[in-house]
C-alpha cells in the first residue's frame, strides 16, 4: 500500500500561476497525497482560488490572520504535518506527473531519509531557460561528491526546497527554524539537519518546471554578477558566512558535539577577515577544513578572495574589463 505524502504549499499573492500548480500536484500518478496549503494574508485573488478547493478531500487549507513571511509560513506547515512523509511546494511551478512517484521510489528503494533533485528552469510561459538548475548554479559536482557527507549543506545550500521529499522524524531538530540570518532559509536548514543525522539521495532527472518571473522570492540570479568592485564581492562572501556560522553557533544544541568547536572556529575566522583588507596569513587550517571538499578552482578562488584581497582586486578588475568588452557585464 502507498504511504501517504503530505505536500506543503505556502502561498502569498500567487493568483497568476497558483491554479496551474495545484492541478499539477493533484494530477500526480502517485495518488495517496494530501495537499496542505497555508495562505499568508494574500491581498490578490489567491484566496478566491483556494476556496475552489475547500471541498476537495485531498486538500486542507489554512488562512493566516497575520503575515508570517514565507520561512515561518513553511514552519507552520511543518507543524501541521499529519503523515510520515512530506514534500515542499512553491506556488508558481509545475510538477511533472511522476515527481512524487519517482521521489517515493527513490527514498524507499535506497532506504533514504531525504530525497531531492534537479530542476528545469523556465520562464513565465514555461519556455526552457536552463535544462539543469544545478549545472547552471555549478553545484552539480558538489552534490555528486558530497551526497553522503554533511558538507553537502554545510557551507552553502545545494538542496532546492521544492524538490524535497523527507521523513517526518527529523522535525524535532528542524523546527523552529533559526532566525539568526537572512541567508539561512528553510530548505537550507532542513537539508543541513538531515545531512547531519540521516541519509540523503539525489535524483538527477528534472521533475519540476521551476518558473522564473518578476515576483519570485528566490530565483536563479547570481548576486555577485551585479558587483563592479571586488570589495563588494568579498564583503558579501564574508557576510553570508558570518550569518551561517552565527546560526550554527547559536543553535549548537542541534549539532553533533564533534562539529561545535569547528563552528566556533569558523565564526571567529570570518570575524577576523572583516578587518583584513589586504592579506591574511592566520587560521588557514580552518579554511582548509571548510573548503577541502570543493573543486580546486572554487578552493583557490575563495582562498584568494578571502585571504589575499589585494591580489583578488587586481584579478577582478582585469576580468571585469574583459567581460565588459565582450558585452557580458554592463
Short mmCIF file of C-alpha atoms in Angstrom, two decimals:
data_model
loop_
_atom_site.label_atom_id
_atom_site.label_comp_id
_atom_site.label_asym_id
_atom_site.label_seq_id
_atom_site.Cartn_x
_atom_site.Cartn_y
_atom_site.Cartn_z
CA UNK A 1 0.00 0.00 0.00
CA UNK A 2 1.26 3.50 -0.86
CA UNK A 3 2.40 5.63 2.07
CA UNK A 4 0.51 8.89 2.30
CA UNK A 5 2.52 12.01 1.48
CA UNK A 6 1.76 15.50 2.79
CA UNK A 7 2.58 18.16 0.18
CA UNK A 8 3.12 21.53 1.85
CA UNK A 9 2.43 24.72 -0.10
CA UNK A 10 2.96 28.23 1.26
CA UNK A 11 1.02 30.83 -0.73
CA UNK A 12 1.15 34.60 -0.92
CA UNK A 13 -0.30 36.70 -3.75
CA UNK A 14 0.12 33.82 -6.18
CA UNK A 15 -3.04 34.19 -8.24
CA UNK A 16 -1.29 34.16 -11.62
CA UNK A 17 0.13 30.63 -11.51
CA UNK A 18 -1.45 29.05 -8.44
CA UNK A 19 -4.26 27.05 -10.02
CA UNK A 20 -1.89 25.53 -12.59
CA UNK A 21 0.48 24.38 -9.83
CA UNK A 22 -2.29 22.95 -7.65
CA UNK A 23 -3.64 20.95 -10.59
CA UNK A 24 -0.18 19.58 -11.40
CA UNK A 25 0.04 18.25 -7.82
CA UNK A 26 -3.47 16.79 -7.70
CA UNK A 27 -2.92 15.05 -11.06
CA UNK A 28 0.17 13.13 -9.98
CA UNK A 29 0.48 9.43 -10.80
CA UNK A 30 1.04 8.91 -7.06
CA UNK A 31 -2.48 9.26 -5.65
CA UNK A 32 -2.14 8.87 -1.89
CA UNK A 33 -1.40 12.50 -1.07
CA UNK A 34 -2.72 15.37 0.99
CA UNK A 35 -2.06 18.92 -0.17
CA UNK A 36 -1.78 21.22 2.85
CA UNK A 37 -1.84 24.91 1.95
CA UNK A 38 -1.21 27.91 4.20
CA UNK A 39 -2.04 31.31 2.76
CA UNK A 40 -0.05 34.17 4.26
CA UNK A 41 -2.61 37.00 4.10
CA UNK A 42 -2.76 37.33 0.32
CA UNK A 43 -4.28 40.56 -0.98
CA UNK A 44 -4.93 39.42 -4.56
CA UNK A 45 -7.30 36.65 -5.73
CA UNK A 46 -5.27 33.82 -4.20
CA UNK A 47 -7.86 33.11 -1.50
CA UNK A 48 -10.66 33.07 -4.06
CA UNK A 49 -8.76 30.41 -5.99
CA UNK A 50 -8.09 28.38 -2.84
CA UNK A 51 -11.76 28.40 -1.87
CA UNK A 52 -12.44 26.41 -5.06
CA UNK A 53 -10.54 23.51 -3.48
CA UNK A 54 -12.00 23.60 0.02
CA UNK A 55 -14.34 20.66 -0.68
CA UNK A 56 -11.60 18.52 -2.25
CA UNK A 57 -10.87 15.69 0.18
CA UNK A 58 -7.18 15.79 -0.81
CA UNK A 59 -6.75 19.46 0.10
CA UNK A 60 -6.51 21.12 3.52
CA UNK A 61 -6.25 24.91 3.66
CA UNK A 62 -5.21 27.33 6.41
CA UNK A 63 -5.77 31.09 6.13
CA UNK A 64 -3.34 33.08 8.25
CA UNK A 65 -4.67 36.18 10.03
CA UNK A 66 -1.21 37.76 10.38
CA UNK A 67 1.56 37.76 7.78
CA UNK A 68 4.29 35.29 8.79
CA UNK A 69 6.75 35.59 5.91
CA UNK A 70 7.44 32.58 3.73
CA UNK A 71 10.00 30.91 6.03
CA UNK A 72 7.73 30.97 9.08
CA UNK A 73 4.78 30.01 6.88
CA UNK A 74 6.63 26.82 5.94
CA UNK A 75 7.39 26.28 9.62
CA UNK A 76 3.66 26.49 10.33
CA UNK A 77 3.04 23.89 7.64
CA UNK A 78 5.67 21.56 9.06
CA UNK A 79 3.93 21.75 12.44
CA UNK A 80 0.72 20.59 10.75
CA UNK A 81 2.12 17.51 9.01
CA UNK A 82 -0.15 14.51 9.54
CA UNK A 83 1.81 11.75 7.79
CA UNK A 84 5.33 10.29 7.91
CA UNK A 85 6.45 11.73 4.54
CA UNK A 86 6.29 15.33 3.40
CA UNK A 87 7.23 17.44 0.39
CA UNK A 88 7.58 21.19 -0.08
CA UNK A 89 5.96 23.08 -2.94
CA UNK A 90 6.24 26.56 -4.35
CA UNK A 91 3.07 28.25 -5.61
CA UNK A 92 4.23 29.05 -9.13
CA UNK A 93 5.97 25.96 -10.56
CA UNK A 94 4.70 22.95 -12.49
CA UNK A 95 5.27 19.41 -11.26
CA UNK A 96 5.73 16.68 -13.85
CA UNK A 97 3.13 13.98 -13.18
CA UNK A 98 5.68 11.40 -11.94
CA UNK A 99 7.50 13.66 -9.50
CA UNK A 100 6.03 12.23 -6.30
CA UNK A 101 6.13 8.65 -7.59
CA UNK A 102 9.82 8.86 -8.52
CA UNK A 103 10.73 10.56 -5.24
CA UNK A 104 8.98 7.96 -3.09
CA UNK A 105 10.51 5.10 -5.08
CA UNK A 106 14.00 6.57 -4.64
CA UNK A 107 13.53 7.08 -0.91
CA UNK A 108 12.12 3.61 -0.26
CA UNK A 109 14.34 1.61 -2.62
CA UNK A 110 17.54 3.10 -1.17
CA UNK A 111 16.33 3.44 2.43
CA UNK A 112 16.91 7.20 2.45
CA UNK A 113 15.73 9.91 4.82
CA UNK A 114 15.51 12.73 2.29
CA UNK A 115 15.44 12.89 -1.50
CA UNK A 116 15.96 16.00 -3.62
CA UNK A 117 16.53 16.62 -7.30
CA UNK A 118 17.41 18.90 -10.17
CA UNK A 119 15.03 21.36 -11.85
CA UNK A 120 14.33 22.62 -15.34
CA UNK A 121 14.39 26.42 -15.21
CA UNK A 122 11.64 28.00 -17.33
CA UNK A 123 10.25 31.47 -17.97
CA UNK A 124 6.73 32.53 -17.07
CA UNK A 125 5.43 30.89 -20.27
CA UNK A 126 7.23 27.59 -19.47
CA UNK A 127 9.89 28.06 -22.14
CA UNK A 128 13.17 26.43 -21.09
CA UNK A 129 15.89 28.81 -19.86
CA UNK A 130 18.26 26.20 -18.41
CA UNK A 131 17.77 22.45 -18.69
CA UNK A 132 19.58 21.95 -15.39
CA UNK A 133 19.41 24.35 -12.46
CA UNK A 134 22.21 22.50 -10.68
CA UNK A 135 24.56 22.73 -13.65
CA UNK A 136 23.79 26.42 -14.14
CA UNK A 137 24.43 27.16 -10.47
CA UNK A 138 27.57 24.96 -10.61
CA UNK A 139 26.56 22.83 -7.65
CA UNK A 140 26.25 19.51 -9.52
CA UNK A 141 29.84 18.47 -8.79
CA UNK A 142 29.47 19.32 -5.11
CA UNK A 143 26.29 17.24 -4.95
CA UNK A 144 27.94 14.23 -6.58
CA UNK A 145 30.98 14.47 -4.32
CA UNK A 146 29.28 15.11 -1.00
CA UNK A 147 25.91 13.36 -1.31
CA UNK A 148 26.82 11.08 1.63
CA UNK A 149 28.52 13.81 3.65
CA UNK A 150 27.20 16.59 5.89
CA UNK A 151 29.31 19.02 3.84
CA UNK A 152 26.68 18.78 1.11
CA UNK A 153 24.84 21.51 3.04
CA UNK A 154 27.45 22.93 5.39
CA UNK A 155 28.93 25.92 3.51
CA UNK A 156 26.03 26.74 1.20
CA UNK A 157 22.70 25.33 0.09
CA UNK A 158 22.68 22.59 -2.56
CA UNK A 159 19.10 21.46 -1.94
CA UNK A 160 16.21 23.34 -3.54
CA UNK A 161 13.19 23.16 -1.25
CA UNK A 162 10.56 22.41 -3.87
CA UNK A 163 12.39 19.19 -4.82
CA UNK A 164 12.42 17.73 -1.29
CA UNK A 165 10.71 14.56 -0.09
CA UNK A 166 11.64 13.80 3.52
CA UNK A 167 10.70 11.82 6.60
CA UNK A 168 8.90 13.48 9.48
CA UNK A 169 11.22 12.02 12.13
CA UNK A 170 13.80 14.84 11.91
CA UNK A 171 11.34 17.66 12.62
CA UNK A 172 12.20 17.80 16.32
CA UNK A 173 15.67 19.09 15.32
CA UNK A 174 14.50 21.14 12.30
CA UNK A 175 11.85 23.32 13.91
CA UNK A 176 11.71 26.02 14.98
CA UNK A 177 13.65 27.45 12.05
CA UNK A 178 16.56 29.67 13.14
CA UNK A 179 16.05 33.38 12.53
CA UNK A 180 19.67 34.46 13.10
CA UNK A 181 20.44 35.15 9.43
CA UNK A 182 18.55 36.03 6.25
CA UNK A 183 20.90 33.65 4.42
CA UNK A 184 19.70 30.60 6.35
CA UNK A 185 16.44 29.75 4.61
CA UNK A 186 14.11 26.88 5.41
CA UNK A 187 15.33 24.48 2.72
CA UNK A 188 18.98 25.12 3.65
CA UNK A 189 18.24 24.26 7.28
CA UNK A 190 16.08 21.19 6.52
CA UNK A 191 18.76 19.78 4.22
CA UNK A 192 21.54 20.51 6.72
CA UNK A 193 19.84 18.77 9.65
CA UNK A 194 19.03 15.65 7.63
CA UNK A 195 22.57 15.63 6.18
CA UNK A 196 23.94 15.70 9.74
CA UNK A 197 21.80 12.88 11.10
CA UNK A 198 20.35 10.95 8.17
CA UNK A 199 20.90 9.68 4.65
CA UNK A 200 20.25 11.79 1.55
CA UNK A 201 19.73 10.79 -2.08
CA UNK A 202 19.73 12.79 -5.31
CA UNK A 203 17.57 12.47 -8.43
CA UNK A 204 19.36 13.86 -11.47
CA UNK A 205 16.25 13.87 -13.64
CA UNK A 206 14.17 17.05 -13.60
CA UNK A 207 10.57 16.63 -12.48
CA UNK A 208 9.81 20.31 -11.88
CA UNK A 209 9.46 23.25 -14.22
CA UNK A 210 10.98 25.93 -11.99
CA UNK A 211 9.31 29.11 -13.12
CA UNK A 212 11.23 32.40 -13.08
CA UNK A 213 9.28 35.66 -13.11
CA UNK A 214 9.35 39.09 -11.55
CA UNK A 215 7.84 38.06 -8.21
CA UNK A 216 9.98 35.06 -7.25
CA UNK A 217 11.09 35.00 -3.61
CA UNK A 218 14.22 33.05 -4.58
CA UNK A 219 15.35 32.55 -8.15
CA UNK A 220 18.39 31.74 -10.23
CA UNK A 221 20.17 35.09 -10.12
CA UNK A 222 23.83 35.14 -9.13
CA UNK A 223 24.26 38.00 -6.69
CA UNK A 224 27.92 38.68 -7.41
CA UNK A 225 27.26 39.44 -11.10
CA UNK A 226 25.89 42.89 -10.22
CA UNK A 227 29.05 43.99 -8.42
CA UNK A 228 31.66 46.17 -10.07
CA UNK A 229 34.20 46.02 -7.22
CA UNK A 230 35.92 43.03 -5.65
CA UNK A 231 35.44 44.50 -2.17
CA UNK A 232 31.67 44.22 -2.63
CA UNK A 233 32.02 40.55 -3.62
CA UNK A 234 34.29 39.82 -0.67
CA UNK A 235 32.04 41.64 1.79
CA UNK A 236 29.08 39.58 0.61
CA UNK A 237 31.05 36.33 0.93
CA UNK A 238 32.04 37.20 4.49
CA UNK A 239 28.58 38.47 5.43
CA UNK A 240 26.92 35.27 4.22
CA UNK A 241 29.34 33.03 6.10
CA UNK A 242 29.08 35.12 9.26
CA UNK A 243 25.31 34.70 9.13
CA UNK A 244 25.58 30.96 8.57
CA UNK A 245 28.13 30.26 11.29
CA UNK A 246 26.45 32.58 13.79
CA UNK A 247 23.34 30.48 13.20
CA UNK A 248 25.32 27.30 13.79
CA UNK A 249 26.91 28.58 16.99
CA UNK A 250 23.65 29.99 18.34
CA UNK A 251 21.96 26.64 17.71
CA UNK A 252 24.81 24.41 18.84
CA UNK A 253 22.46 22.01 20.64
CA UNK A 254 21.20 20.87 17.24
CA UNK A 255 24.69 19.91 16.05
CA UNK A 256 26.75 16.82 16.84
CA UNK A 257 29.34 17.62 19.51
CA UNK A 258 32.26 16.96 17.15
CA UNK A 259 31.19 19.90 14.93
CA UNK A 260 30.56 22.50 17.61
CA UNK A 261 34.20 23.53 18.02
CA UNK A 262 34.64 23.73 14.24
CA UNK A 263 31.60 26.01 14.02
CA UNK A 264 33.10 28.34 16.62
CA UNK A 265 36.49 28.36 14.87
CA UNK A 266 34.84 29.16 11.53
CA UNK A 267 32.85 32.03 13.04
CA UNK A 268 36.00 33.55 14.58
CA UNK A 269 37.83 33.14 11.25
CA UNK A 270 35.24 35.11 9.31
CA UNK A 271 35.02 37.77 12.02
CA UNK A 272 38.78 38.20 11.72
CA UNK A 273 38.56 38.52 7.93
CA UNK A 274 36.27 41.55 8.25
CA UNK A 275 39.31 43.53 9.41
CA UNK A 276 41.82 42.12 6.91
CA UNK A 277 41.79 44.48 3.93
CA UNK A 278 44.95 43.41 2.10
CA UNK A 279 46.08 39.95 3.20
CA UNK A 280 45.63 37.37 5.93
CA UNK A 281 48.11 34.69 6.99
CA UNK A 282 46.26 33.35 10.06
CA UNK A 283 43.95 30.38 10.62
CA UNK A 284 44.43 28.82 7.19
CA UNK A 285 43.82 25.43 8.81
CA UNK A 286 40.14 26.17 9.36
CA UNK A 287 39.84 27.46 5.80
CA UNK A 288 41.24 24.16 4.55
CA UNK A 289 38.82 22.15 6.72
CA UNK A 290 35.86 24.09 5.39
CA UNK A 291 36.76 24.14 1.69
CA UNK A 292 38.73 20.95 1.07
CA UNK A 293 35.71 19.16 -0.44
CA UNK A 294 35.24 21.90 -3.04
CA UNK A 295 36.64 21.85 -6.57
CA UNK A 296 40.22 23.07 -6.92
CA UNK A 297 39.04 26.15 -8.83
CA UNK A 298 36.47 27.08 -6.16
CA UNK A 299 39.03 26.44 -3.40
CA UNK A 300 41.65 28.75 -4.98
CA UNK A 301 39.15 31.48 -5.88
CA UNK A 302 37.80 31.64 -2.35
CA UNK A 303 41.25 31.45 -0.80
CA UNK A 304 42.43 34.45 -2.82
CA UNK A 305 39.25 36.46 -2.26
CA UNK A 306 39.21 35.87 1.50
CA UNK A 307 42.91 35.78 2.37
CA UNK A 308 44.65 37.76 -0.39
CA UNK A 309 42.16 40.52 -1.25
CA UNK A 310 44.86 42.84 -2.68
CA UNK A 311 45.55 40.20 -5.37
CA UNK A 312 41.85 39.47 -5.84
CA UNK A 313 41.17 43.14 -6.64
CA UNK A 314 43.70 43.10 -9.48
CA UNK A 315 42.36 39.86 -10.95
CA UNK A 316 38.74 41.01 -10.60
CA UNK A 317 39.44 44.34 -12.31
CA UNK A 318 41.08 42.67 -15.30
CA UNK A 319 38.34 40.04 -15.58
CA UNK A 320 35.56 42.64 -15.26
CA UNK A 321 37.00 44.75 -18.08
CA UNK A 322 37.32 41.74 -20.36
CA UNK A 323 33.73 40.67 -19.71
CA UNK A 324 32.56 44.23 -20.27
CA UNK A 325 34.32 44.33 -23.65
CA UNK A 326 32.60 41.05 -24.51
CA UNK A 327 29.22 42.51 -23.55
CA UNK A 328 28.73 40.17 -20.58
CA UNK A 329 28.75 42.95 -17.99
CA UNK A 330 27.17 46.37 -18.04
#
